[in-house]
mmCIF file of C-alpha atoms in Angstrom:
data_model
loop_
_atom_site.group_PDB
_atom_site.id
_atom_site.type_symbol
_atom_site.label_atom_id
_atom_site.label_comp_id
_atom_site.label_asym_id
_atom_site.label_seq_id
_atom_site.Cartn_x
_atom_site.Cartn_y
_atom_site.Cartn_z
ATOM 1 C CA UNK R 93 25.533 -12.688 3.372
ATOM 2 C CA UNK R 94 22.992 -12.829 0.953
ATOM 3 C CA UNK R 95 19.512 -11.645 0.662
ATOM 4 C CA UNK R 96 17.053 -14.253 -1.000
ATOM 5 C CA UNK R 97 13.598 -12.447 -2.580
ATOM 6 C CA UNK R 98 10.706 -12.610 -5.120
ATOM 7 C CA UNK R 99 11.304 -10.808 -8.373
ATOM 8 C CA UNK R 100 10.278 -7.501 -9.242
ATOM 9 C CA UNK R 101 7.197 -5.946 -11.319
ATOM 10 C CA UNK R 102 5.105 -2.860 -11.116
ATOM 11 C CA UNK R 103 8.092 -0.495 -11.301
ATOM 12 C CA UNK R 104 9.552 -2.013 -7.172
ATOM 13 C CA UNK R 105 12.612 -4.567 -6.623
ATOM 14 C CA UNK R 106 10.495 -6.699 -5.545
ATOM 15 C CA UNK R 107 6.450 -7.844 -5.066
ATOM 16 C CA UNK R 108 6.644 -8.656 -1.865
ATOM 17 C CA UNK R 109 6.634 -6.215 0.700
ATOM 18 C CA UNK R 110 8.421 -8.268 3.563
ATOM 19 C CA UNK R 111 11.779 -7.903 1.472
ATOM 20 C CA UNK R 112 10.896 -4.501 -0.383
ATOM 21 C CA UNK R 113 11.087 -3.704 3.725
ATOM 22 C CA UNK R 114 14.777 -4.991 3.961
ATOM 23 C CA UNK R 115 15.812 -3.577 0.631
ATOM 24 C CA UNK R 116 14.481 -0.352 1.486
ATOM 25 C CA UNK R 117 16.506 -0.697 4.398
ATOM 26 C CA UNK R 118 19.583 -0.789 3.418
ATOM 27 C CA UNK R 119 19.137 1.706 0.289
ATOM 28 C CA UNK R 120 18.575 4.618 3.666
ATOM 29 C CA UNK R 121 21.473 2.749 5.124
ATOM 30 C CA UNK R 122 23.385 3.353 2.235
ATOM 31 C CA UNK R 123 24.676 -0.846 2.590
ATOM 32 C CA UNK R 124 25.265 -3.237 -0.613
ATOM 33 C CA UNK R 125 23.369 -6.347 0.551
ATOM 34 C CA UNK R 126 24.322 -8.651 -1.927
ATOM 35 C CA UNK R 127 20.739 -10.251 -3.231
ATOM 36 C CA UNK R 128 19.652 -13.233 -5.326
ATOM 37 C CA UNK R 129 16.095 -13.436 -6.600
ATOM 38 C CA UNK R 130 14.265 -17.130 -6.414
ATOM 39 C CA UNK R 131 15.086 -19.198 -9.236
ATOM 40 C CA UNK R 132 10.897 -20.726 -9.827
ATOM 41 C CA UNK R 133 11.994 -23.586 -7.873
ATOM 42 C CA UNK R 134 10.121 -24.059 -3.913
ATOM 43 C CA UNK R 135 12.692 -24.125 -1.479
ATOM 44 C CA UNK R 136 10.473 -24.442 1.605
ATOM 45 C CA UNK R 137 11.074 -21.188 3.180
ATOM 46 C CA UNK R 138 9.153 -18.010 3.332
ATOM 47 C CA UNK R 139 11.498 -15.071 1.719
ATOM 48 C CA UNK R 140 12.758 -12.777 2.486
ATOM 49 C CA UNK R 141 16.001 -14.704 3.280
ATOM 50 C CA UNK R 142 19.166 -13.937 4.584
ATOM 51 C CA UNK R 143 21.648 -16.579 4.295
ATOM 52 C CA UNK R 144 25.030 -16.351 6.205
ATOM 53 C CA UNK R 145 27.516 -16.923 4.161
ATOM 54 C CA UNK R 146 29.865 -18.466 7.260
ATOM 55 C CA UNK R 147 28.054 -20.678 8.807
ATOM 56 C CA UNK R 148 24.997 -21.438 6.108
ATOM 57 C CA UNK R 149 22.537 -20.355 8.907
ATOM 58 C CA UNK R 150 19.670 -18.209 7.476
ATOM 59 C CA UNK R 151 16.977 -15.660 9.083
ATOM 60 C CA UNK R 152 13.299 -14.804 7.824
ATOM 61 C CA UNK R 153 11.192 -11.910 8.729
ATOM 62 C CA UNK R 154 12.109 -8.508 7.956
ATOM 63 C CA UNK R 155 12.298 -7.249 11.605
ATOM 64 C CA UNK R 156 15.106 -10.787 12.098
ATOM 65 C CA UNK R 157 17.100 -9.238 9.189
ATOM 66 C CA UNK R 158 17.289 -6.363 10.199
ATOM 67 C CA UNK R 159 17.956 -6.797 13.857
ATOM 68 C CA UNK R 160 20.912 -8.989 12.740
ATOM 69 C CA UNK R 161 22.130 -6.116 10.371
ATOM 70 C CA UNK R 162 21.827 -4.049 13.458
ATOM 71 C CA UNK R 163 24.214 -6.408 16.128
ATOM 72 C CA UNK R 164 26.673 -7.662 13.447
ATOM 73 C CA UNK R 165 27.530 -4.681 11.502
ATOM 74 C CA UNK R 166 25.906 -1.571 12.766
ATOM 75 C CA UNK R 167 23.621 -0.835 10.177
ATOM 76 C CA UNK R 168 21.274 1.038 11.419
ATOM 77 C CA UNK R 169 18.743 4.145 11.052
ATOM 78 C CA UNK R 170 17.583 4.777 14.256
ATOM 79 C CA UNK R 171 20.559 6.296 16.073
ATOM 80 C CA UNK R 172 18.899 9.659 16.151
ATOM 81 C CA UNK R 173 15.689 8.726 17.880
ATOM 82 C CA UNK R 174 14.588 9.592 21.288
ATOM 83 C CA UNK R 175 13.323 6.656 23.485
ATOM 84 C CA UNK R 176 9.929 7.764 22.586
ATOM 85 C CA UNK R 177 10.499 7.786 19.209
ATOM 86 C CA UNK R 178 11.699 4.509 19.259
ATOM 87 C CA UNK R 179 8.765 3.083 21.183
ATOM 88 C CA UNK R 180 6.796 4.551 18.949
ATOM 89 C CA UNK R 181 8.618 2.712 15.627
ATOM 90 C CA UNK R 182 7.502 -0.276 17.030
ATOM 91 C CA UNK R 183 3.967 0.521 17.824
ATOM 92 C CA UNK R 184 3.749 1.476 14.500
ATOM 93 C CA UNK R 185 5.427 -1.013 12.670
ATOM 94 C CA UNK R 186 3.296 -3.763 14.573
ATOM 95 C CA UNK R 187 0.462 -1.794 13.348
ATOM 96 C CA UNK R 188 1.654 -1.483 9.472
ATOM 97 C CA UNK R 189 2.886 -5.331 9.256
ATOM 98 C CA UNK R 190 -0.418 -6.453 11.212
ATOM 99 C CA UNK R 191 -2.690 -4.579 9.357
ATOM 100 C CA UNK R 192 -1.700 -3.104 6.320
ATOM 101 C CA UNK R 193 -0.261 -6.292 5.249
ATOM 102 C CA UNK R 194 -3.431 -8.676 6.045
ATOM 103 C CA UNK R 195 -5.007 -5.970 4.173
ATOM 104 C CA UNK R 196 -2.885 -6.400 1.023
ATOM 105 C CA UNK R 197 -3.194 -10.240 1.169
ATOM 106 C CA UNK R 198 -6.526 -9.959 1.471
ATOM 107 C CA UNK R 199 -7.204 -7.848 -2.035
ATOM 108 C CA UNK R 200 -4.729 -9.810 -3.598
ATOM 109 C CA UNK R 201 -5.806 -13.356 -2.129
ATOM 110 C CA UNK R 202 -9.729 -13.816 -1.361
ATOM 111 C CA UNK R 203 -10.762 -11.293 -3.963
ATOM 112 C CA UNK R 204 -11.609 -13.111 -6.641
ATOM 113 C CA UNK R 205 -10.929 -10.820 -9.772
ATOM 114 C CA UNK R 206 -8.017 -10.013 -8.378
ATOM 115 C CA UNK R 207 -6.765 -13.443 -7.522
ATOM 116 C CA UNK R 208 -7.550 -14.688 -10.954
ATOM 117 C CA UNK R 209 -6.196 -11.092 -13.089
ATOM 118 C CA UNK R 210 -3.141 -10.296 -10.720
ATOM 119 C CA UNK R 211 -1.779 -12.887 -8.245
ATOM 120 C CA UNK R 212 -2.350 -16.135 -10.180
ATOM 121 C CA UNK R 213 -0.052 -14.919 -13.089
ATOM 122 C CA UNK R 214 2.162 -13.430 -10.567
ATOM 123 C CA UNK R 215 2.895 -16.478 -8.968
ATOM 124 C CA UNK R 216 3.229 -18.268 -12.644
ATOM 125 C CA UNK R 217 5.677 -16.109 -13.602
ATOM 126 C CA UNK R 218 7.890 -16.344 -10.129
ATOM 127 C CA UNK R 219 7.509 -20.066 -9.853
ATOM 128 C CA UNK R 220 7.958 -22.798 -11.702
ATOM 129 C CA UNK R 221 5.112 -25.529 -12.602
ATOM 130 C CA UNK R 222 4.052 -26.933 -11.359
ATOM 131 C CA UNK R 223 5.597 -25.604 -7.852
ATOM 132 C CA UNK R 224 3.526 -21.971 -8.864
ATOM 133 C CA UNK R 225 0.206 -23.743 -8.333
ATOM 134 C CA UNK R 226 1.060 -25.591 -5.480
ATOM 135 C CA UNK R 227 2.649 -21.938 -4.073
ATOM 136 C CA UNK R 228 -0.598 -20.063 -4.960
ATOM 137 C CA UNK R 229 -2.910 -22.516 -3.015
ATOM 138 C CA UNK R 230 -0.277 -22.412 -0.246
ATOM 139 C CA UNK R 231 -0.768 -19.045 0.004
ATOM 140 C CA UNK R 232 -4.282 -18.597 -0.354
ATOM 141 C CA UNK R 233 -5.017 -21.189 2.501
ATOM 142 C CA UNK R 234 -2.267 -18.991 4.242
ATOM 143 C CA UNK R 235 -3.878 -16.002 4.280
ATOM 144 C CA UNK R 236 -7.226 -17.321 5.037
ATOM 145 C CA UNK R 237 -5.991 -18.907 8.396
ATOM 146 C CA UNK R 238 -4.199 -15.503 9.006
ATOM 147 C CA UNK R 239 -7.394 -13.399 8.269
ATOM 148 C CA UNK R 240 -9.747 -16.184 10.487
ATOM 149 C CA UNK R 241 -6.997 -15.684 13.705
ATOM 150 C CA UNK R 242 -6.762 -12.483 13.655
ATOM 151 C CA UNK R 243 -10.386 -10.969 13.658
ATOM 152 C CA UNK R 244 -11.613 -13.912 15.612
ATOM 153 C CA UNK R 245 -13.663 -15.366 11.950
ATOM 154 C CA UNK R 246 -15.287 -18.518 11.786
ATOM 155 C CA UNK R 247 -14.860 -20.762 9.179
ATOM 156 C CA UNK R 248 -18.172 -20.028 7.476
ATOM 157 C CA UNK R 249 -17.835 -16.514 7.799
ATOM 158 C CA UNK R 250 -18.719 -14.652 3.899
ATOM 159 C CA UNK R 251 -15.736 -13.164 1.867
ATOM 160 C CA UNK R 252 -17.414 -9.217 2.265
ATOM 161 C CA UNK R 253 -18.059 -10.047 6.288
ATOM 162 C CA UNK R 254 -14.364 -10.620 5.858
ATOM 163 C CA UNK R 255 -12.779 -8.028 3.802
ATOM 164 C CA UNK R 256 -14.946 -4.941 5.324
ATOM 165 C CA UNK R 257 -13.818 -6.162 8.934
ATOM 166 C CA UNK R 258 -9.992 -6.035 7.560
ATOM 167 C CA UNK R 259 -10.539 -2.446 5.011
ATOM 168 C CA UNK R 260 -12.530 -1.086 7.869
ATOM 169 C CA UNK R 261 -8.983 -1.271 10.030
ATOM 170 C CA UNK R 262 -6.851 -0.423 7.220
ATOM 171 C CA UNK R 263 -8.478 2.792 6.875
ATOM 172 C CA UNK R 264 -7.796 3.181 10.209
ATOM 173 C CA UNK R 265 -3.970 2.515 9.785
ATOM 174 C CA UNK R 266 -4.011 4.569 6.732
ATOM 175 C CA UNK R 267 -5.022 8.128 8.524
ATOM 176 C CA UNK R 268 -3.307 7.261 11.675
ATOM 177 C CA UNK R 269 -0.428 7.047 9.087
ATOM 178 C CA UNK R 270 -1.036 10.316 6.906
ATOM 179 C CA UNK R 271 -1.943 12.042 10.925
ATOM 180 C CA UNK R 272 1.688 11.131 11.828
ATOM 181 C CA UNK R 273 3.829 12.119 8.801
ATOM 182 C CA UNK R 274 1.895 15.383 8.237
ATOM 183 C CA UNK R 275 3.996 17.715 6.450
ATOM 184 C CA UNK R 276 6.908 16.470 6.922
ATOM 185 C CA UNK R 277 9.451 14.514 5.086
ATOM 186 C CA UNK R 278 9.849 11.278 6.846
ATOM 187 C CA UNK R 279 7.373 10.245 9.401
ATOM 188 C CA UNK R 280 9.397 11.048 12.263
ATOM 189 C CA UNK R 281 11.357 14.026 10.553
ATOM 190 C CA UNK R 282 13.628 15.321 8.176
ATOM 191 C CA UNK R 283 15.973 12.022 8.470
ATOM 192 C CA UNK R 284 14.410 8.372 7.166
ATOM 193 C CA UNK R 285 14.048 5.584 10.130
ATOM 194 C CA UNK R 286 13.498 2.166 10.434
ATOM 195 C CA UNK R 287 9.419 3.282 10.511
ATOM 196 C CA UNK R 288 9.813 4.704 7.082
ATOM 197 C CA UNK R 289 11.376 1.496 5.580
ATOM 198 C CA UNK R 290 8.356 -0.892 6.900
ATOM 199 C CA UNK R 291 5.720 2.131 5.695
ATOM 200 C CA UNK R 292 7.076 2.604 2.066
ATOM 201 C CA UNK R 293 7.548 -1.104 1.213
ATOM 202 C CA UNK R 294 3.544 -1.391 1.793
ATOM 203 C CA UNK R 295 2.505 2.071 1.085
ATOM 204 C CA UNK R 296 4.440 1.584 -2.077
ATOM 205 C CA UNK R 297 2.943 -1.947 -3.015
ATOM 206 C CA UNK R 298 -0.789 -1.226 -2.654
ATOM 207 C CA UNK R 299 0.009 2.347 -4.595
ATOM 208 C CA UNK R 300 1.359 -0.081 -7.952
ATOM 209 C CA UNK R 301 -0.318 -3.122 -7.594
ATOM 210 C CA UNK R 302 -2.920 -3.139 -10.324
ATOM 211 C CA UNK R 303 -5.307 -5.061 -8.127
ATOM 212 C CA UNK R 304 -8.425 -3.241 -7.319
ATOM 213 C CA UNK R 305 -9.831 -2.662 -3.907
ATOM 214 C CA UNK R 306 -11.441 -0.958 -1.159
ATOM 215 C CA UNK R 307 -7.725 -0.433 0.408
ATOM 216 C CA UNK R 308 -6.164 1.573 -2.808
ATOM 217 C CA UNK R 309 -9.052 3.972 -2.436
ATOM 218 C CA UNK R 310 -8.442 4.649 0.531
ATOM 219 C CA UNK R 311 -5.036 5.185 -0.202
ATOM 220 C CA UNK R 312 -5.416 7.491 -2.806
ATOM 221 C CA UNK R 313 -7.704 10.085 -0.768
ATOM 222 C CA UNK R 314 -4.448 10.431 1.348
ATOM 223 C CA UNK R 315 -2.616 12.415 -0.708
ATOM 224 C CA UNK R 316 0.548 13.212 1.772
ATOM 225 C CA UNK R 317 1.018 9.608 1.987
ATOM 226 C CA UNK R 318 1.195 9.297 -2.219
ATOM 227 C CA UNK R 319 3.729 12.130 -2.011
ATOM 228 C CA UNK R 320 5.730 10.421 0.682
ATOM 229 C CA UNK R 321 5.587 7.536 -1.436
ATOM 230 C CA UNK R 322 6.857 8.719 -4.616
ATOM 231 C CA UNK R 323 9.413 10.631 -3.233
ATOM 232 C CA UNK R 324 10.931 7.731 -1.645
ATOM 233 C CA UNK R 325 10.923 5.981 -4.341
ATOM 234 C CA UNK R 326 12.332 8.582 -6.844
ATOM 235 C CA UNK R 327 15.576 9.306 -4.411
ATOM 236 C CA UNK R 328 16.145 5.594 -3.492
ATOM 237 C CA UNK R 329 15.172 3.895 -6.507
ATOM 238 C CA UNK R 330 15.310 6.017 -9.367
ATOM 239 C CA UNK R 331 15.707 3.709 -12.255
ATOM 240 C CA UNK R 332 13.095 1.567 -11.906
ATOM 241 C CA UNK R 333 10.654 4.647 -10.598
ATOM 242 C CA UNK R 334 9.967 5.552 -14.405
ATOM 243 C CA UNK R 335 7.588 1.771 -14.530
ATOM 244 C CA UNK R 336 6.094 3.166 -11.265
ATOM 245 C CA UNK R 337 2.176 3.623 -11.488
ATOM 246 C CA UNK R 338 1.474 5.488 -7.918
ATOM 247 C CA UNK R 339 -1.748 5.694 -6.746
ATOM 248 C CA UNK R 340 -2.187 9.471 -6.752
ATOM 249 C CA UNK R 341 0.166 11.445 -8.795
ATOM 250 C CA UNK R 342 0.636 15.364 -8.989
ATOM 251 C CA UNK R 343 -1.247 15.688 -11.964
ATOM 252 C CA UNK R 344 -3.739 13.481 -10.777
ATOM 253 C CA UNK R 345 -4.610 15.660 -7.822
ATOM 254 C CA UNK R 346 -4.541 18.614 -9.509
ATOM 255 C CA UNK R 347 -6.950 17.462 -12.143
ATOM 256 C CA UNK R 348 -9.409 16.345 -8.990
ATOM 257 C CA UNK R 349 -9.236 19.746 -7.792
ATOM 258 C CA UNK R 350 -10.038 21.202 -11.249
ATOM 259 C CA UNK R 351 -12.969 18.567 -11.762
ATOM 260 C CA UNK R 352 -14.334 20.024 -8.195
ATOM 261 C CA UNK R 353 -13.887 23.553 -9.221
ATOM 262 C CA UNK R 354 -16.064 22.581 -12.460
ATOM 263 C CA UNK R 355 -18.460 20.628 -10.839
ATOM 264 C CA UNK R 356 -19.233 23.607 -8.581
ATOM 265 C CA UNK R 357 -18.942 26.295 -11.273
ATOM 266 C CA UNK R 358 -22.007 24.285 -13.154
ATOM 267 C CA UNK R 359 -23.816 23.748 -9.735
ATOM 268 C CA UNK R 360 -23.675 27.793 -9.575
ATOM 269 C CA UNK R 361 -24.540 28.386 -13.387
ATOM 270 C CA UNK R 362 -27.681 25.820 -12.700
ATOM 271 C CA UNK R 363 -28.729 28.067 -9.372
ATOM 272 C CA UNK R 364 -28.309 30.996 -11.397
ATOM 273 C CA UNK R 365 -30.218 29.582 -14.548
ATOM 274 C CA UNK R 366 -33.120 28.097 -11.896
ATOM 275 C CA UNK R 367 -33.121 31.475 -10.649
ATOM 276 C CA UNK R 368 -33.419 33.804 -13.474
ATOM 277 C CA UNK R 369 -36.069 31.438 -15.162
ATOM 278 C CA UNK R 370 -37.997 31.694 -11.342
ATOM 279 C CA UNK R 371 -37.848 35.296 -12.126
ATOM 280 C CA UNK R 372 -38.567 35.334 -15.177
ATOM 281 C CA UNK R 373 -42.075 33.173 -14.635
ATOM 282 C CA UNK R 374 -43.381 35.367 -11.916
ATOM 283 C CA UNK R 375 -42.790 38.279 -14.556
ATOM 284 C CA UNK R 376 -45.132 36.085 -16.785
ATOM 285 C CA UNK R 377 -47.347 35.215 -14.290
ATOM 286 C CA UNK R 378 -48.039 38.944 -13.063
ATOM 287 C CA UNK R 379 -48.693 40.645 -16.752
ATOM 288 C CA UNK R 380 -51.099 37.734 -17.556
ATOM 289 C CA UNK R 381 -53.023 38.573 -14.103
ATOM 290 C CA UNK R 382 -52.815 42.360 -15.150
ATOM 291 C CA UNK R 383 -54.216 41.307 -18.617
ATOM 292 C CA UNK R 384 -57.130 39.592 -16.879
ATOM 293 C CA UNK R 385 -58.157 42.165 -14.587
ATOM 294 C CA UNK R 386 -58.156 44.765 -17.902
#
């Protein structure tokens, strides 16, 4: 077997979160999956890719991989989980690779900046010419069509109609996210699950990606999830977690909390300077009326 994917940048295996999902898979698995990154030339498919080596057949879609990882050679994470549990892995993976990754196409894709300062050269550097234009087009009309089907869009419908009907549920997926893990170390425990190998491959993505938008801020308000983040990646991919840029780092939040602390401590010094120069008027203001009555 062998795993086909994108190339690698902003400190991951990989851009693209479908196979950072299968990679991240078997790295909690502890399994070798033998993996060849696209050569720049268009192949038709949609990676990830898992080719089998005895019969040539090959599966797409993370979940697919996975599944056959699962059946043929009992690779799998989720041995521990209740039935519950395991209903709920695939409420919430529906809701991470629905959401979360429309979300992420969306910044990347119909934002313009972005599309022009991040994606663009992305896709020059993975493909090709002139296959990386005709890729990048490919995609963009992909992810339009994807964004138009699922929130029910018209085709005439405005690019900020569009992305603050897809951040708006994001932020929704986000918390729901941060809710669930809590304080713990995985989000259904102390042991990693399928759930936690579909939530750090995107949670992981939109935390490096230099792209700007709505959906990293909201991110980086959810400071559990950055944590989660960046310890997954520092026990399951330590070498390459030195080029990581997370979205909210240690230092990071403790500086916000000492910007907060100063902000109040000169709200209070104003008050208390307002004050003492009230007090210090109606002094004024009562000698000059004793004056004039003398």
């Amino acid at each position: 077997m062998e795993l086909q994917i994108v190339p690698g940048d902003w400190g991951l295996p990989t851009t693209d979160p479908q196979c950072l999902t299968v990679i991240t898979y078997c790295k909690m698995c502890g399994f070798d999956l033998p993996q060849a990154v696209v050569d720049g030339t268009w192949n038709g498919r949609r990676v990830p890719v898992l080719t089998l080596a005895d019969s040539g057949e090959y599966l797409e879609t993370p979940q697919n991989i996975i599944n056959l990882l699962i059946s043929r050679d009992s690779i799998q994470l989720d041995e521990h989980l209740s039935e519950r549990d395991k209903s709920e892995t695939t409420a919430l993976t529906s809701m991470l690779t629905d959401t979360l990754y429309t979300a992420m196409l969306c910044a990347l894709w119909l934002d313009e900046d972005n599309y022009q300062s991040v994606s663009m050269p992305l896709y020059k550097r993975m493909y090709k010419f002139p296959f990386n234009h005709y890729k990048a087009y490919e995609m963009y009309r992909y992810v339009q069509c994807l964004v138009q089907a699922r929130y029910s869009l018209d085709d005439n419908a405005d690019i900020d109609t569009i992305l603050k009907k897809v951040y708006d549920s994001s932020k929704r997926c986000l918390q729901i996210l941060a809710n669930k893990l809590g304080d713990k170390q995985y989000l259904l425990g102390d042991i990693p699950s399928q759930l936690d190998a579909f939530a750090f491959a995107h949670l992981a993505l939109i935390g490096s990606c230099p792209a700007k938008s709505k959906l990293k801020d909201d991110m980086a308000k959810l400071v559990n999830l950055n944590d989660y983040t960046v310890r997954i990646h520092k026990k399951y991919f330590p070498k390459l977690f030195r080029n990581y840029s997370p979205t909210v780092t240690e230092e990071h939040c403790m500086s916000e909390t000492k910007r907060h602390q100063l902000a109040s401590l000169t709200a209070f010094i104003g008050l208390v300077g307002v004050f003492i120069w009230y007090r210090a008027g109606s002094r004024l203001h009562i000698n000059n009326r004793a004056l004039e009555g003398r």
